[in-house]
């Protein structure tokens, strides 16, 4: 099972230079009634994501989020959708594929007393330097939507063995002897 935290380790390492899509939001700007954030990835950001994901192209990427703050915790709800170009594992033809991922992630200030190695359950994602990077979150959920073995619609795996490729049956000689008698 793929976990969110396994997919985009660069967001955990806070290496913003490595991420082609960033959209930082200062937590202090979130009003009591929440904050709505919508954005579309630029051509350069989409090209960077395609390279990061090792796919031919990210044709379109839209993100829509609502951020709600309660104390130090921030709830992020929304969705990420778009179109990616993939290579079919059967025909090796490129094809465009729509995707839509619902997003529901909680953030909180990092706790000094909590050790991530000791805890079995996942807690909220950390707020880093008072900010949440919604671009990294959109990239992460785009990565989650990618099928590791994409198949172009309508392409069917058609496996057949040639009779010449089959090894001879150990009983073939017996059958030949029996048919002679």
C-alpha positions as YAML, in Angstrom:
chain: A
units: angstrom
residues:
- id: 1
  name: UNK
  ca: [0.00, 0.00, 0.00]
- id: 2
  name: UNK
  ca: [1.38, 3.38, -0.98]
- id: 3
  name: UNK
  ca: [1.40, 6.02, 1.72]
- id: 4
  name: UNK
  ca: [1.41, 9.75, 1.09]
- id: 5
  name: UNK
  ca: [4.61, 10.26, 3.03]
- id: 6
  name: UNK
  ca: [6.46, 7.67, 0.92]
- id: 7
  name: UNK
  ca: [5.80, 9.40, -2.40]
- id: 8
  name: UNK
  ca: [7.21, 12.88, -2.10]
- id: 9
  name: UNK
  ca: [10.05, 12.63, 0.37]
- id: 10
  name: UNK
  ca: [11.40, 15.91, -0.96]
- id: 11
  name: UNK
  ca: [8.52, 17.76, 0.70]
- id: 12
  name: UNK
  ca: [9.52, 16.19, 4.00]
- id: 13
  name: UNK
  ca: [13.16, 17.18, 3.41]
- id: 14
  name: UNK
  ca: [12.00, 20.76, 2.75]
- id: 15
  name: UNK
  ca: [14.13, 21.02, -0.38]
- id: 16
  name: UNK
  ca: [12.02, 23.56, -2.26]
- id: 17
  name: UNK
  ca: [14.54, 23.71, -5.15]
- id: 18
  name: UNK
  ca: [13.77, 20.08, -6.01]
- id: 19
  name: UNK
  ca: [10.03, 20.63, -6.31]
- id: 20
  name: UNK
  ca: [8.88, 22.05, -9.64]
- id: 21
  name: UNK
  ca: [5.52, 23.16, -8.18]
- id: 22
  name: UNK
  ca: [5.38, 25.31, -5.07]
- id: 23
  name: UNK
  ca: [2.53, 27.41, -3.74]
- id: 24
  name: UNK
  ca: [3.37, 28.36, -0.15]
- id: 25
  name: UNK
  ca: [0.64, 29.74, 2.09]
- id: 26
  name: UNK
  ca: [1.46, 31.61, 5.28]
- id: 27
  name: UNK
  ca: [-0.66, 30.04, 8.03]
- id: 28
  name: UNK
  ca: [-1.08, 33.47, 9.66]
- id: 29
  name: UNK
  ca: [-3.11, 34.66, 6.62]
- id: 30
  name: UNK
  ca: [-5.84, 32.05, 7.18]
- id: 31
  name: UNK
  ca: [-8.93, 33.91, 8.41]
- id: 32
  name: UNK
  ca: [-11.36, 32.46, 10.99]
- id: 33
  name: UNK
  ca: [-13.85, 31.56, 8.23]
- id: 34
  name: UNK
  ca: [-11.10, 29.82, 6.25]
- id: 35
  name: UNK
  ca: [-9.15, 30.49, 3.09]
- id: 36
  name: UNK
  ca: [-9.96, 29.24, -0.41]
- id: 37
  name: UNK
  ca: [-7.00, 28.73, -2.75]
- id: 38
  name: UNK
  ca: [-7.30, 27.75, -6.42]
- id: 39
  name: UNK
  ca: [-4.42, 27.52, -8.86]
- id: 40
  name: UNK
  ca: [-3.37, 25.99, -12.16]
- id: 41
  name: UNK
  ca: [0.17, 24.77, -12.79]
- id: 42
  name: UNK
  ca: [2.14, 26.72, -15.39]
- id: 43
  name: UNK
  ca: [3.72, 25.10, -18.44]
- id: 44
  name: UNK
  ca: [7.15, 25.10, -16.76]
- id: 45
  name: UNK
  ca: [5.74, 23.58, -13.55]
- id: 46
  name: UNK
  ca: [3.94, 20.87, -15.53]
- id: 47
  name: UNK
  ca: [7.14, 20.06, -17.46]
- id: 48
  name: UNK
  ca: [9.05, 19.81, -14.18]
- id: 49
  name: UNK
  ca: [6.42, 17.49, -12.70]
- id: 50
  name: UNK
  ca: [6.51, 15.27, -15.80]
- id: 51
  name: UNK
  ca: [10.28, 14.96, -15.40]
- id: 52
  name: UNK
  ca: [9.93, 14.28, -11.65]
- id: 53
  name: UNK
  ca: [7.29, 11.58, -12.25]
- id: 54
  name: UNK
  ca: [9.15, 10.16, -15.29]
- id: 55
  name: UNK
  ca: [6.11, 10.44, -17.57]
- id: 56
  name: UNK
  ca: [5.83, 12.02, -21.05]
- id: 57
  name: UNK
  ca: [3.76, 15.05, -19.97]
- id: 58
  name: UNK
  ca: [1.48, 16.69, -17.46]
- id: 59
  name: UNK
  ca: [-0.99, 18.34, -19.84]
- id: 60
  name: UNK
  ca: [-3.13, 20.06, -17.21]
- id: 61
  name: UNK
  ca: [-3.09, 20.37, -13.42]
- id: 62
  name: UNK
  ca: [-5.64, 22.27, -11.34]
- id: 63
  name: UNK
  ca: [-5.84, 22.45, -7.57]
- id: 64
  name: UNK
  ca: [-8.63, 23.74, -5.36]
- id: 65
  name: UNK
  ca: [-8.27, 23.85, -1.58]
- id: 66
  name: UNK
  ca: [-10.10, 25.17, 1.47]
- id: 67
  name: UNK
  ca: [-7.93, 25.75, 4.53]
- id: 68
  name: UNK
  ca: [-9.55, 25.93, 7.97]
- id: 69
  name: UNK
  ca: [-7.49, 26.85, 11.03]
- id: 70
  name: UNK
  ca: [-8.34, 25.76, 14.56]
- id: 71
  name: UNK
  ca: [-5.64, 26.71, 17.02]
- id: 72
  name: UNK
  ca: [-2.30, 25.49, 15.71]
- id: 73
  name: UNK
  ca: [-3.92, 22.88, 13.47]
- id: 74
  name: UNK
  ca: [-4.89, 23.54, 9.84]
- id: 75
  name: UNK
  ca: [-7.27, 21.29, 7.90]
- id: 76
  name: UNK
  ca: [-6.79, 21.26, 4.13]
- id: 77
  name: UNK
  ca: [-9.66, 19.88, 2.05]
- id: 78
  name: UNK
  ca: [-10.10, 20.01, -1.70]
- id: 79
  name: UNK
  ca: [-9.14, 18.27, -4.89]
- id: 80
  name: UNK
  ca: [-6.44, 18.00, -7.51]
- id: 81
  name: UNK
  ca: [-7.35, 17.17, -11.09]
- id: 82
  name: UNK
  ca: [-5.85, 17.25, -14.53]
- id: 83
  name: UNK
  ca: [-4.61, 15.33, -17.53]
- id: 84
  name: UNK
  ca: [-1.35, 13.37, -17.81]
- id: 85
  name: UNK
  ca: [0.22, 11.66, -20.81]
- id: 86
  name: UNK
  ca: [1.25, 8.08, -20.11]
- id: 87
  name: UNK
  ca: [2.86, 5.21, -22.02]
- id: 88
  name: UNK
  ca: [0.78, 2.04, -22.26]
- id: 89
  name: UNK
  ca: [2.63, -0.94, -20.75]
- id: 90
  name: UNK
  ca: [1.12, -3.24, -23.39]
- id: 91
  name: UNK
  ca: [1.33, -1.29, -26.65]
- id: 92
  name: UNK
  ca: [3.96, 1.33, -25.66]
- id: 93
  name: UNK
  ca: [1.67, 3.97, -27.21]
- id: 94
  name: UNK
  ca: [1.22, 7.31, -25.48]
- id: 95
  name: UNK
  ca: [-2.26, 8.33, -24.36]
- id: 96
  name: UNK
  ca: [-3.84, 11.04, -22.24]
- id: 97
  name: UNK
  ca: [-5.47, 10.09, -18.96]
- id: 98
  name: UNK
  ca: [-7.73, 12.23, -16.75]
- id: 99
  name: UNK
  ca: [-7.27, 12.10, -13.00]
- id: 100
  name: UNK
  ca: [-9.07, 13.47, -9.96]
- id: 101
  name: UNK
  ca: [-7.89, 13.08, -6.38]
- id: 102
  name: UNK
  ca: [-9.76, 14.22, -3.27]
- id: 103
  name: UNK
  ca: [-7.46, 15.84, -0.71]
- id: 104
  name: UNK
  ca: [-7.92, 15.72, 3.05]
- id: 105
  name: UNK
  ca: [-4.78, 16.51, 5.05]
- id: 106
  name: UNK
  ca: [-4.24, 17.96, 8.52]
- id: 107
  name: UNK
  ca: [-1.23, 20.10, 9.42]
- id: 108
  name: UNK
  ca: [0.08, 21.16, 12.82]
- id: 109
  name: UNK
  ca: [3.14, 22.79, 14.33]
- id: 110
  name: UNK
  ca: [5.85, 20.16, 14.82]
- id: 111
  name: UNK
  ca: [5.98, 18.81, 18.36]
- id: 112
  name: UNK
  ca: [9.41, 18.48, 19.94]
- id: 113
  name: UNK
  ca: [8.33, 15.69, 22.31]
- id: 114
  name: UNK
  ca: [6.86, 13.45, 19.59]
- id: 115
  name: UNK
  ca: [9.25, 11.08, 17.86]
- id: 116
  name: UNK
  ca: [8.13, 9.89, 14.43]
- id: 117
  name: UNK
  ca: [10.12, 6.67, 14.85]
- id: 118
  name: UNK
  ca: [8.35, 5.74, 18.10]
- id: 119
  name: UNK
  ca: [4.82, 6.40, 16.85]
- id: 120
  name: UNK
  ca: [2.92, 3.77, 14.86]
- id: 121
  name: UNK
  ca: [0.12, 6.09, 13.79]
- id: 122
  name: UNK
  ca: [0.54, 8.99, 11.43]
- id: 123
  name: UNK
  ca: [-0.09, 12.38, 12.92]
- id: 124
  name: UNK
  ca: [-0.66, 15.64, 11.11]
- id: 125
  name: UNK
  ca: [1.88, 16.86, 8.58]
- id: 126
  name: UNK
  ca: [4.21, 19.54, 9.95]
- id: 127
  name: UNK
  ca: [3.79, 23.25, 9.32]
- id: 128
  name: UNK
  ca: [7.28, 24.38, 8.28]
- id: 129
  name: UNK
  ca: [8.39, 27.94, 9.05]
- id: 130
  name: UNK
  ca: [4.75, 29.00, 9.45]
- id: 131
  name: UNK
  ca: [3.85, 27.85, 5.93]
- id: 132
  name: UNK
  ca: [2.04, 25.06, 4.11]
- id: 133
  name: UNK
  ca: [3.16, 24.34, 0.53]
- id: 134
  name: UNK
  ca: [-0.02, 23.61, -1.42]
- id: 135
  name: UNK
  ca: [2.03, 23.10, -4.60]
- id: 136
  name: UNK
  ca: [3.91, 20.22, -2.99]
- id: 137
  name: UNK
  ca: [0.58, 18.84, -1.76]
- id: 138
  name: UNK
  ca: [-0.89, 19.04, -5.29]
- id: 139
  name: UNK
  ca: [2.21, 17.31, -6.71]
- id: 140
  name: UNK
  ca: [1.97, 14.60, -4.07]
- id: 141
  name: UNK
  ca: [-1.67, 13.81, -4.84]
- id: 142
  name: UNK
  ca: [-0.92, 13.88, -8.58]
- id: 143
  name: UNK
  ca: [1.75, 11.24, -7.93]
- id: 144
  name: UNK
  ca: [-0.80, 9.19, -5.97]
- id: 145
  name: UNK
  ca: [-3.14, 9.21, -8.98]
- id: 146
  name: UNK
  ca: [-0.57, 7.67, -11.34]
- id: 147
  name: UNK
  ca: [-1.21, 4.02, -12.17]
- id: 148
  name: UNK
  ca: [2.13, 2.19, -12.02]
- id: 149
  name: UNK
  ca: [1.04, 0.01, -14.99]
- id: 150
  name: UNK
  ca: [-1.03, 2.28, -17.25]
- id: 151
  name: UNK
  ca: [-3.04, 0.66, -20.03]
- id: 152
  name: UNK
  ca: [-4.42, 2.59, -22.96]
- id: 153
  name: UNK
  ca: [-8.21, 2.19, -23.13]
- id: 154
  name: UNK
  ca: [-9.17, -0.56, -25.57]
- id: 155
  name: UNK
  ca: [-5.77, -2.28, -25.56]
- id: 156
  name: UNK
  ca: [-6.05, -5.92, -24.53]
- id: 157
  name: UNK
  ca: [-3.24, -8.24, -23.59]
- id: 158
  name: UNK
  ca: [-3.39, -11.05, -26.16]
- id: 159
  name: UNK
  ca: [-1.03, -13.83, -25.19]
- id: 160
  name: UNK
  ca: [-0.72, -16.88, -27.40]
- id: 161
  name: UNK
  ca: [1.92, -19.56, -27.66]
- id: 162
  name: UNK
  ca: [3.13, -20.86, -30.97]
- id: 163
  name: UNK
  ca: [3.10, -24.64, -31.25]
- id: 164
  name: UNK
  ca: [6.77, -24.45, -32.28]
- id: 165
  name: UNK
  ca: [7.64, -22.78, -28.97]
- id: 166
  name: UNK
  ca: [6.13, -25.54, -26.83]
- id: 167
  name: UNK
  ca: [8.50, -28.18, -25.48]
- id: 168
  name: UNK
  ca: [7.62, -31.69, -26.67]
- id: 169
  name: UNK
  ca: [5.35, -33.62, -24.35]
- id: 170
  name: UNK
  ca: [6.96, -36.63, -22.67]
- id: 171
  name: UNK
  ca: [3.91, -38.64, -23.72]
- id: 172
  name: UNK
  ca: [4.07, -37.64, -27.40]
- id: 173
  name: UNK
  ca: [6.15, -40.70, -28.33]
- id: 174
  name: UNK
  ca: [3.77, -43.00, -26.45]
- id: 175
  name: UNK
  ca: [0.82, -41.49, -28.28]
- id: 176
  name: UNK
  ca: [2.60, -42.03, -31.62]
- id: 177
  name: UNK
  ca: [3.34, -45.70, -30.76]
- id: 178
  name: UNK
  ca: [-0.24, -46.26, -29.63]
- id: 179
  name: UNK
  ca: [-1.68, -44.77, -32.83]
- id: 180
  name: UNK
  ca: [0.49, -47.15, -34.95]
- id: 181
  name: UNK
  ca: [-0.89, -50.23, -33.24]
...
